[in-house]
Amino acid sequence: MLRLDAITVQFGGLTAVKGVSLSIGAQEVVGLVGPNGAGKTTLFNAISGLVRPTAGRASFEEADILKAPMYKRARMGIGRTFQIPQPMHELTVRQNLLVAQRFGAGRVDEAKVDEILSFLHLSDKADRDAATELSLSELKALEVGKALATDPRLLLLDEVLAGLETASKRSFMKTLTELHARYRISILIIEHDIETISNLCPRVCVLNYGQLIADGTPQEVFSDPEVIRSYTGGGHD
Amino acid sequence: MRVRVLIPLLVIVLYGVVPFALAGNNYVMSILVAALIIAGVALAWALLGNLGGMVSFGHAAFFGVGSYISAIVTMKLGVPVFAAMLLGGAGAAVAAVAVLPALRLSGPYFALAVLAYAHIFKILATEFTTITGGAGGILGIPTLPRVLGYDFGSKVGGYLVIVTIVLLFALVYARIRNSYYGYALRAMHDSEDATRVVGVHSTLLKALMLFLSAFMTGVVGAFNAHCINFLEPDYAFSSGWTMLPVVAAIFGGYRTLTGPLVGAVVVYTVDQLVFKSLIPSGHQIIFGVLLGVMILFAPDGLIPLLAKKLQWVRQPRGCRDPRTESVC
Ligand SMILES: Nc1ncnc2c1ncn2[C@@H]1O[C@H](COP(=O)(O)OP(=O)(O)O)[C@@H](O)[C@H]1O
Ligand SMILES: [Mg+2]
């Protein structure tokens, strides 16, 4: 459903993403790993429309997406979260989801918003101010909630599990697994932790210095010498 | 709850009490009409500032375009005055198309770009002498008409028209603010990307607020033209049409709906009754100074600041709910 063809993103002299080709099928769950600065977030930005690739092609459900502005890609069915949560300010948690639904999905269905809220354990925070009254794990859940409210068929999750304590991380992982089962959508998830990614994703892609260096099952990928080198040698935090 | 009582009360006072109580006092009535003109522009300005997140220093452009168009179409094409006022608003919205490229600019750059546009419009009005009469201006602009035997051209009639315009604007503003568009617009201030990523066409929404704000300002400008029956470029595009509403909106609190309205009545009245007698010419310099001070010390407005302080005094600590602190 998503098809990237030799995507390259340059910032001035820096090549953040270098000729990445990648296809993701319907309802597939794919992990995207790589050291800090490998270009993972930039690849998400290219797919969601936040940056314009210098070269390459990208299509979603057979439609060319690179010319579509960011808001249109959201309406086409590409949902994403931000690594640093970006709740919509001056709005409650519920209003965040309602706005996402109204504009992203094109209709308002409060029952579905309630369902998403309860699914992400945000029901009792529904009327809180999203920008000022949530904990980090709640903010990350809200990121997922906003994306879900747009009725996506592809969900790009940028380090939604990073920085969480073990308990909330475990519970969030369970939620993500349930989410996939319930909404039957494709998920591309960025995550550093090898164990987490191996548990969640039957397929893993590895980026290093902007290049795709491996693509396969977690066992294949994490036993690949080049991947091991990038993980031990690369500058990650 | 409180609003349900307040609004009917306000309507009764504005339509039932004020016109009769002040009917004999032409001086106070003129000041009130002028204050409401400022209030209308202040509300339009605040709509763009609060919902669109854009501070404009050039609303005089929309005011001037609205007044000229309405004057010209009534005089040259014989369009009825009330219809012409709407055309004046529409013309101001069309003029706002010229400002669209500035929407990409942020904060002070947008404000200055619009200021430059306002200047260009003034020059155009001066140069297109065949249509606008140039620097000599236009005399004999028709007054507000008589409808069903009631003379809207009278002082009280004019008051009723401008009060209605301002109330309608306030209603529209409130409706937008509490709609999904309003939610998205408010959220955009902090991060436009956060809204675009969920499907909000943020540039379009901002443009719509600009058009609406320009339209509202143009209608008020047109009303003013038919009230005073005379226009010249220096007057119609005077920076005062930006300055006073901006001071009023910031004084009253431009993030609230009532702020610009209350602010306009207070600011204009004080200007006319106090400052003008202190410094007969150039009294508006006081507003320049006040504006600077307010932006530094109370950027959300003076009235919200006072309300906050009072609330703090009245309520025991621990009772303050941060969610209700944002007014209106
Ligand atoms: N908007 C930008 N402008 C300039 N450089 C950027 C920008 N975004 C990312 N980069 C650079 O691109 C590289 C990849 O960054 P990023 O995609 O955020 O990595 P990752 O998400 O894998 O940690 C980094 O060197 C980063 O500094
Ligand atoms: Mg990243």
mmCIF file of N, CA and C in Angstrom, chain B residues 101-209:
data_model
loop_
_atom_site.group_PDB
_atom_site.id
_atom_site.type_symbol
_atom_site.label_atom_id
_atom_site.label_comp_id
_atom_site.label_asym_id
_atom_site.label_seq_id
_atom_site.Cartn_x
_atom_site.Cartn_y
_atom_site.Cartn_z
ATOM 1 N N PRO B 101 -0.232 36.786 0.079
ATOM 2 C CA PRO B 101 1.162 36.306 0.132
ATOM 3 C C PRO B 101 1.806 36.557 1.498
ATOM 4 N N ALA B 102 1.317 37.584 2.202
ATOM 5 C CA ALA B 102 1.907 37.916 3.509
ATOM 6 C C ALA B 102 1.539 36.896 4.578
ATOM 7 N N LEU B 103 0.529 36.047 4.280
ATOM 8 C CA LEU B 103 0.105 35.059 5.273
ATOM 9 C C LEU B 103 1.231 34.115 5.667
ATOM 10 N N ARG B 104 2.188 33.943 4.755
ATOM 11 C CA ARG B 104 3.302 33.058 5.075
ATOM 12 C C ARG B 104 4.206 33.654 6.124
ATOM 13 N N LEU B 105 4.191 34.988 6.214
ATOM 14 C CA LEU B 105 5.094 35.653 7.155
ATOM 15 C C LEU B 105 4.570 35.464 8.566
ATOM 16 N N SER B 106 5.500 35.470 9.503
ATOM 17 C CA SER B 106 5.054 35.265 10.863
ATOM 18 C C SER B 106 5.137 36.577 11.633
ATOM 19 N N GLY B 107 4.331 36.661 12.659
ATOM 20 C CA GLY B 107 4.348 37.721 13.655
ATOM 21 C C GLY B 107 4.579 39.116 13.110
ATOM 22 N N PRO B 108 5.656 39.749 13.536
ATOM 23 C CA PRO B 108 5.897 41.153 13.203
ATOM 24 C C PRO B 108 6.029 41.390 11.698
ATOM 25 N N TYR B 109 6.509 40.381 10.960
ATOM 26 C CA TYR B 109 6.676 40.566 9.522
ATOM 27 C C TYR B 109 5.328 40.698 8.839
ATOM 28 N N PHE B 110 4.366 39.887 9.301
ATOM 29 C CA PHE B 110 3.020 40.001 8.747
ATOM 30 C C PHE B 110 2.454 41.388 9.062
ATOM 31 N N ALA B 111 2.593 41.783 10.325
ATOM 32 C CA ALA B 111 2.054 43.080 10.761
ATOM 33 C C ALA B 111 2.597 44.208 9.883
ATOM 34 N N LEU B 112 3.895 44.175 9.611
ATOM 35 C CA LEU B 112 4.511 45.241 8.829
ATOM 36 C C LEU B 112 4.117 45.164 7.360
ATOM 37 N N ALA B 113 4.017 43.943 6.836
ATOM 38 C CA ALA B 113 3.625 43.789 5.433
ATOM 39 C C ALA B 113 2.247 44.398 5.224
ATOM 40 N N VAL B 114 1.331 44.152 6.154
ATOM 41 C CA VAL B 114 -0.019 44.684 6.005
ATOM 42 C C VAL B 114 -0.011 46.204 6.122
ATOM 43 N N LEU B 115 0.867 46.715 6.968
ATOM 44 C CA LEU B 115 1.010 48.171 7.086
ATOM 45 C C LEU B 115 1.402 48.762 5.737
ATOM 46 N N ALA B 116 2.321 48.081 5.059
ATOM 47 C CA ALA B 116 2.752 48.554 3.746
ATOM 48 C C ALA B 116 1.589 48.523 2.756
ATOM 49 N N TYR B 117 0.792 47.440 2.790
ATOM 50 C CA TYR B 117 -0.368 47.359 1.897
ATOM 51 C C TYR B 117 -1.313 48.537 2.133
ATOM 52 N N ALA B 118 -1.531 48.852 3.408
ATOM 53 C CA ALA B 118 -2.450 49.941 3.743
ATOM 54 C C ALA B 118 -1.978 51.233 3.084
ATOM 55 N N HIS B 119 -0.695 51.404 3.089
ATOM 56 C CA HIS B 119 -0.137 52.606 2.500
ATOM 57 C C HIS B 119 -0.352 52.633 0.985
ATOM 58 N N ILE B 120 -0.155 51.458 0.391
ATOM 59 C CA ILE B 120 -0.347 51.366 -1.062
ATOM 60 C C ILE B 120 -1.796 51.711 -1.430
ATOM 61 N N PHE B 121 -2.738 51.216 -0.639
ATOM 62 C CA PHE B 121 -4.145 51.495 -0.938
ATOM 63 C C PHE B 121 -4.445 52.992 -0.823
ATOM 64 N N LYS B 122 -3.823 53.631 0.142
ATOM 65 C CA LYS B 122 -4.057 55.065 0.302
ATOM 66 C C LYS B 122 -3.550 55.808 -0.943
ATOM 67 N N ILE B 123 -2.375 55.391 -1.410
ATOM 68 C CA ILE B 123 -1.809 56.027 -2.593
ATOM 69 C C ILE B 123 -2.714 55.803 -3.805
ATOM 70 N N LEU B 124 -3.220 54.566 -3.938
ATOM 71 C CA LEU B 124 -4.120 54.267 -5.056
ATOM 72 C C LEU B 124 -5.344 55.173 -5.012
ATOM 73 N N ALA B 125 -5.913 55.323 -3.812
ATOM 74 C CA ALA B 125 -7.122 56.157 -3.691
ATOM 75 C C ALA B 125 -6.814 57.599 -4.058
ATOM 76 N N THR B 126 -5.591 58.042 -3.768
ATOM 77 C CA THR B 126 -5.220 59.414 -4.105
ATOM 78 C C THR B 126 -4.997 59.571 -5.599
ATOM 79 N N GLU B 127 -4.431 58.556 -6.243
ATOM 80 C CA GLU B 127 -4.038 58.667 -7.641
ATOM 81 C C GLU B 127 -5.175 58.412 -8.627
ATOM 82 N N PHE B 128 -6.106 57.515 -8.281
ATOM 83 C CA PHE B 128 -7.194 57.199 -9.207
ATOM 84 C C PHE B 128 -8.272 58.274 -9.141
ATOM 85 N N THR B 129 -7.897 59.477 -9.542
ATOM 86 C CA THR B 129 -8.782 60.613 -9.324
ATOM 87 C C THR B 129 -10.127 60.484 -10.026
ATOM 88 N N THR B 130 -10.158 59.814 -11.200
ATOM 89 C CA THR B 130 -11.432 59.749 -11.925
ATOM 90 C C THR B 130 -12.490 58.998 -11.121
ATOM 91 N N ILE B 131 -12.066 58.005 -10.373
ATOM 92 C CA ILE B 131 -13.041 57.220 -9.611
ATOM 93 C C ILE B 131 -13.197 57.762 -8.189
ATOM 94 N N THR B 132 -12.089 58.113 -7.572
ATOM 95 C CA THR B 132 -12.143 58.439 -6.143
ATOM 96 C C THR B 132 -12.180 59.935 -5.860
ATOM 97 N N GLY B 133 -12.003 60.726 -6.891
ATOM 98 C CA GLY B 133 -11.933 62.157 -6.636
ATOM 99 C C GLY B 133 -10.587 62.598 -6.113
ATOM 100 N N GLY B 134 -9.657 61.657 -6.018
ATOM 101 C CA GLY B 134 -8.294 61.992 -5.594
ATOM 102 C C GLY B 134 -8.227 62.614 -4.222
ATOM 103 N N ALA B 135 -7.209 63.464 -4.052
ATOM 104 C CA ALA B 135 -6.984 64.061 -2.739
ATOM 105 C C ALA B 135 -8.133 64.985 -2.339
ATOM 106 N N GLY B 136 -8.857 65.495 -3.345
ATOM 107 C CA GLY B 136 -9.982 66.378 -3.051
ATOM 108 C C GLY B 136 -11.117 65.668 -2.350
ATOM 109 N N GLY B 137 -11.190 64.360 -2.546
ATOM 110 C CA GLY B 137 -12.189 63.583 -1.831
ATOM 111 C C GLY B 137 -13.535 63.540 -2.510
ATOM 112 N N ILE B 138 -14.488 62.931 -1.852
ATOM 113 C CA ILE B 138 -15.850 62.791 -2.358
ATOM 114 C C ILE B 138 -16.787 63.495 -1.387
ATOM 115 N N LEU B 139 -17.638 64.343 -1.943
ATOM 116 C CA LEU B 139 -18.627 65.029 -1.108
ATOM 117 C C LEU B 139 -20.009 64.477 -1.405
ATOM 118 N N GLY B 140 -20.905 64.673 -0.480
ATOM 119 C CA GLY B 140 -22.298 64.332 -0.712
ATOM 120 C C GLY B 140 -22.586 62.849 -0.812
ATOM 121 N N ILE B 141 -21.885 62.058 -0.049
ATOM 122 C CA ILE B 141 -22.180 60.617 -0.006
ATOM 123 C C ILE B 141 -23.554 60.449 0.655
ATOM 124 N N PRO B 142 -24.431 59.616 0.035
ATOM 125 C CA PRO B 142 -25.790 59.503 0.568
ATOM 126 C C PRO B 142 -25.813 59.026 2.027
ATOM 127 N N THR B 143 -26.748 59.536 2.779
ATOM 128 C CA THR B 143 -26.920 59.079 4.166
ATOM 129 C C THR B 143 -27.650 57.747 4.171
ATOM 130 N N LEU B 144 -27.716 57.143 5.350
ATOM 131 C CA LEU B 144 -28.485 55.908 5.496
ATOM 132 C C LEU B 144 -29.937 56.219 5.152
ATOM 133 N N PRO B 145 -30.632 55.273 4.519
ATOM 134 C CA PRO B 145 -31.955 55.583 3.958
ATOM 135 C C PRO B 145 -33.090 55.526 4.991
ATOM 136 N N ARG B 146 -34.253 55.882 4.474
ATOM 137 C CA ARG B 146 -35.492 55.734 5.235
ATOM 138 C C ARG B 146 -36.089 54.382 4.833
ATOM 139 N N VAL B 147 -36.362 53.525 5.795
ATOM 140 C CA VAL B 147 -36.932 52.216 5.483
ATOM 141 C C VAL B 147 -38.237 52.069 6.252
ATOM 142 N N LEU B 148 -39.319 51.773 5.523
ATOM 143 C CA LEU B 148 -40.639 51.617 6.115
ATOM 144 C C LEU B 148 -40.974 52.799 7.028
ATOM 145 N N GLY B 149 -40.627 53.970 6.566
ATOM 146 C CA GLY B 149 -40.973 55.168 7.319
ATOM 147 C C GLY B 149 -39.995 55.526 8.415
ATOM 148 N N TYR B 150 -39.042 54.611 8.738
ATOM 149 C CA TYR B 150 -38.084 54.956 9.790
ATOM 150 C C TYR B 150 -36.810 55.529 9.171
ATOM 151 N N ASP B 151 -36.360 56.642 9.681
ATOM 152 C CA ASP B 151 -35.202 57.319 9.104
ATOM 153 C C ASP B 151 -33.907 56.846 9.766
ATOM 154 N N PHE B 152 -33.192 55.942 9.079
ATOM 155 C CA PHE B 152 -31.928 55.461 9.626
ATOM 156 C C PHE B 152 -30.829 56.502 9.493
ATOM 157 N N GLY B 153 -31.122 57.563 8.765
ATOM 158 C CA GLY B 153 -30.153 58.645 8.629
ATOM 159 C C GLY B 153 -30.074 59.528 9.864
ATOM 160 N N SER B 154 -31.032 59.361 10.771
ATOM 161 C CA SER B 154 -30.995 60.143 12.007
ATOM 162 C C SER B 154 -29.910 59.601 12.924
ATOM 163 N N LYS B 155 -29.590 60.348 13.968
ATOM 164 C CA LYS B 155 -28.558 59.900 14.909
ATOM 165 C C LYS B 155 -28.926 58.563 15.533
ATOM 166 N N VAL B 156 -30.171 58.470 16.012
ATOM 167 C CA VAL B 156 -30.604 57.228 16.645
ATOM 168 C C VAL B 156 -30.656 56.094 15.621
ATOM 169 N N GLY B 157 -31.095 56.417 14.415
ATOM 170 C CA GLY B 157 -31.141 55.408 13.359
ATOM 171 C C GLY B 157 -29.759 54.841 13.080
ATOM 172 N N GLY B 158 -28.783 55.726 12.972
ATOM 173 C CA GLY B 158 -27.403 55.291 12.735
ATOM 174 C C GLY B 158 -26.904 54.414 13.879
ATOM 175 N N TYR B 159 -27.249 54.829 15.080
ATOM 176 C CA TYR B 159 -26.860 54.043 16.252
ATOM 177 C C TYR B 159 -27.428 52.630 16.143
ATOM 178 N N LEU B 160 -28.731 52.532 15.793
ATOM 179 C CA LEU B 160 -29.362 51.208 15.719
ATOM 180 C C LEU B 160 -28.676 50.339 14.669
ATOM 181 N N VAL B 161 -28.264 50.951 13.555
ATOM 182 C CA VAL B 161 -27.603 50.179 12.495
ATOM 183 C C VAL B 161 -26.244 49.664 12.978
ATOM 184 N N ILE B 162 -25.446 50.535 13.553
ATOM 185 C CA ILE B 162 -24.098 50.094 13.934
ATOM 186 C C ILE B 162 -24.150 49.112 15.106
ATOM 187 N N VAL B 163 -25.089 49.301 16.019
ATOM 188 C CA VAL B 163 -25.230 48.333 17.117
ATOM 189 C C VAL B 163 -25.562 46.963 16.542
ATOM 190 N N THR B 164 -26.459 46.944 15.554
ATOM 191 C CA THR B 164 -26.842 45.676 14.947
ATOM 192 C C THR B 164 -25.654 45.033 14.232
ATOM 193 N N ILE B 165 -24.912 45.842 13.497
ATOM 194 C CA ILE B 165 -23.734 45.314 12.797
ATOM 195 C C ILE B 165 -22.766 44.679 13.797
ATOM 196 N N VAL B 166 -22.479 45.421 14.867
ATOM 197 C CA VAL B 166 -21.497 44.931 15.840
ATOM 198 C C VAL B 166 -22.004 43.651 16.517
ATOM 199 N N LEU B 167 -23.288 43.622 16.860
ATOM 200 C CA LEU B 167 -23.820 42.418 17.507
ATOM 201 C C LEU B 167 -23.778 41.219 16.557
ATOM 202 N N LEU B 168 -24.110 41.453 15.279
ATOM 203 C CA LEU B 168 -24.059 40.351 14.308
ATOM 204 C C LEU B 168 -22.627 39.825 14.176
ATOM 205 N N PHE B 169 -21.680 40.761 14.121
ATOM 206 C CA PHE B 169 -20.272 40.355 14.031
ATOM 207 C C PHE B 169 -19.894 39.505 15.245
ATOM 208 N N ALA B 170 -20.323 39.968 16.418
ATOM 209 C CA ALA B 170 -19.973 39.246 17.648
ATOM 210 C C ALA B 170 -20.557 37.836 17.605
ATOM 211 N N LEU B 171 -21.774 37.747 17.075
ATOM 212 C CA LEU B 171 -22.433 36.446 16.979
ATOM 213 C C LEU B 171 -21.666 35.509 16.048
ATOM 214 N N VAL B 172 -21.289 36.040 14.884
ATOM 215 C CA VAL B 172 -20.534 35.248 13.912
ATOM 216 C C VAL B 172 -19.206 34.788 14.528
ATOM 217 N N TYR B 173 -18.535 35.733 15.157
ATOM 218 C CA TYR B 173 -17.256 35.447 15.812
ATOM 219 C C TYR B 173 -17.425 34.311 16.825
ATOM 220 N N ALA B 174 -18.462 34.426 17.662
ATOM 221 C CA ALA B 174 -18.671 33.415 18.705
ATOM 222 C C ALA B 174 -18.954 32.052 18.082
ATOM 223 N N ARG B 175 -19.745 32.066 17.005
ATOM 224 C CA ARG B 175 -20.086 30.801 16.348
ATOM 225 C C ARG B 175 -18.829 30.128 15.792
ATOM 226 N N ILE B 176 -17.979 30.905 15.162
ATOM 227 C CA ILE B 176 -16.763 30.328 14.591
ATOM 228 C C ILE B 176 -15.861 29.799 15.698
ATOM 229 N N ARG B 177 -15.713 30.621 16.726
ATOM 230 C CA ARG B 177 -14.823 30.277 17.831
ATOM 231 C C ARG B 177 -15.175 28.935 18.461
ATOM 232 N N ASN B 178 -16.468 28.662 18.551
ATOM 233 C CA ASN B 178 -16.872 27.426 19.195
ATOM 234 C C ASN B 178 -17.146 26.306 18.210
ATOM 235 N N SER B 179 -16.695 26.478 16.977
ATOM 236 C CA SER B 179 -16.864 25.407 15.997
ATOM 237 C C SER B 179 -15.549 24.639 15.881
ATOM 238 N N TYR B 180 -15.552 23.592 15.104
ATOM 239 C CA TYR B 180 -14.307 22.850 14.891
ATOM 240 C C TYR B 180 -13.266 23.727 14.193
ATOM 241 N N TYR B 181 -13.756 24.655 13.344
ATOM 242 C CA TYR B 181 -12.821 25.574 12.705
ATOM 243 C C TYR B 181 -12.128 26.424 13.759
ATOM 244 N N GLY B 182 -12.919 26.873 14.730
ATOM 245 C CA GLY B 182 -12.358 27.694 15.804
ATOM 246 C C GLY B 182 -11.342 26.910 16.625
ATOM 247 N N TYR B 183 -11.667 25.669 16.911
ATOM 248 C CA TYR B 183 -10.722 24.823 17.658
ATOM 249 C C TYR B 183 -9.399 24.710 16.886
ATOM 250 N N ALA B 184 -9.543 24.389 15.606
ATOM 251 C CA ALA B 184 -8.337 24.195 14.797
ATOM 252 C C ALA B 184 -7.540 25.493 14.717
ATOM 253 N N LEU B 185 -8.251 26.608 14.578
ATOM 254 C CA LEU B 185 -7.562 27.899 14.470
ATOM 255 C C LEU B 185 -6.794 28.212 15.751
ATOM 256 N N ARG B 186 -7.431 27.950 16.897
ATOM 257 C CA ARG B 186 -6.744 28.235 18.154
ATOM 258 C C ARG B 186 -5.519 27.343 18.308
ATOM 259 N N ALA B 187 -5.668 26.083 17.900
ATOM 260 C CA ALA B 187 -4.550 25.150 18.044
ATOM 261 C C ALA B 187 -3.381 25.516 17.130
ATOM 262 N N MET B 188 -3.715 26.140 15.995
ATOM 263 C CA MET B 188 -2.676 26.475 15.018
ATOM 264 C C MET B 188 -1.628 27.438 15.544
ATOM 265 N N HIS B 189 -2.026 28.294 16.493
ATOM 266 C CA HIS B 189 -1.079 29.308 16.968
ATOM 267 C C HIS B 189 0.176 28.677 17.512
ATOM 268 N N ASP B 190 -0.033 27.592 18.238
ATOM 269 C CA ASP B 190 1.149 27.021 18.860
ATOM 270 C C ASP B 190 1.948 26.189 17.880
ATOM 271 N N SER B 191 1.268 25.359 17.127
ATOM 272 C CA SER B 191 1.976 24.574 16.133
ATOM 273 C C SER B 191 1.068 24.299 14.956
ATOM 274 N N GLU B 192 1.415 24.905 13.839
ATOM 275 C CA GLU B 192 0.616 24.700 12.644
ATOM 276 C C GLU B 192 0.744 23.251 12.174
ATOM 277 N N ASP B 193 1.944 22.686 12.333
ATOM 278 C CA ASP B 193 2.152 21.304 11.904
ATOM 279 C C ASP B 193 1.269 20.332 12.673
ATOM 280 N N ALA B 194 1.059 20.625 13.958
ATOM 281 C CA ALA B 194 0.231 19.726 14.769
ATOM 282 C C ALA B 194 -1.183 19.654 14.211
ATOM 283 N N THR B 195 -1.643 20.712 13.553
ATOM 284 C CA THR B 195 -2.983 20.660 12.981
ATOM 285 C C THR B 195 -2.950 20.106 11.553
ATOM 286 N N ARG B 196 -1.908 20.457 10.808
ATOM 287 C CA ARG B 196 -1.847 19.971 9.430
ATOM 288 C C ARG B 196 -1.738 18.450 9.383
ATOM 289 N N VAL B 197 -1.034 17.897 10.372
ATOM 290 C CA VAL B 197 -0.807 16.461 10.356
ATOM 291 C C VAL B 197 -2.095 15.675 10.602
ATOM 292 N N VAL B 198 -3.119 16.331 11.138
ATOM 293 C CA VAL B 198 -4.399 15.644 11.277
ATOM 294 C C VAL B 198 -5.406 16.116 10.221
ATOM 295 N N GLY B 199 -4.909 16.747 9.167
ATOM 296 C CA GLY B 199 -5.785 17.019 8.033
ATOM 297 C C GLY B 199 -6.337 18.433 7.944
ATOM 298 N N VAL B 200 -5.841 19.357 8.788
ATOM 299 C CA VAL B 200 -6.351 20.727 8.740
ATOM 300 C C VAL B 200 -5.626 21.515 7.645
ATOM 301 N N HIS B 201 -6.396 22.118 6.755
ATOM 302 C CA HIS B 201 -5.807 22.964 5.719
ATOM 303 C C HIS B 201 -5.573 24.328 6.360
ATOM 304 N N SER B 202 -4.463 24.456 7.068
ATOM 305 C CA SER B 202 -4.270 25.620 7.940
ATOM 306 C C SER B 202 -4.177 26.927 7.159
ATOM 307 N N THR B 203 -3.538 26.890 6.010
ATOM 308 C CA THR B 203 -3.397 28.123 5.228
ATOM 309 C C THR B 203 -4.765 28.632 4.777
ATOM 310 N N LEU B 204 -5.623 27.710 4.372
ATOM 311 C CA LEU B 204 -6.961 28.102 3.939
ATOM 312 C C LEU B 204 -7.739 28.718 5.100
ATOM 313 N N LEU B 205 -7.654 28.089 6.256
ATOM 314 C CA LEU B 205 -8.386 28.621 7.413
ATOM 315 C C LEU B 205 -7.914 30.032 7.763
ATOM 316 N N LYS B 206 -6.600 30.229 7.719
ATOM 317 C CA LYS B 206 -6.082 31.564 8.023
ATOM 318 C C LYS B 206 -6.567 32.571 6.992
ATOM 319 N N ALA B 207 -6.563 32.145 5.726
ATOM 320 C CA ALA B 207 -7.020 33.046 4.665
ATOM 321 C C ALA B 207 -8.488 33.403 4.875
ATOM 322 N N LEU B 208 -9.295 32.416 5.282
ATOM 323 C CA LEU B 208 -10.716 32.693 5.508
ATOM 324 C C LEU B 208 -10.900 33.722 6.625
ATOM 325 N N MET B 209 -10.082 33.601 7.682
ATOM 326 C CA MET B 209 -10.182 34.575 8.763
ATOM 327 C C MET B 209 -9.787 35.964 8.280
#
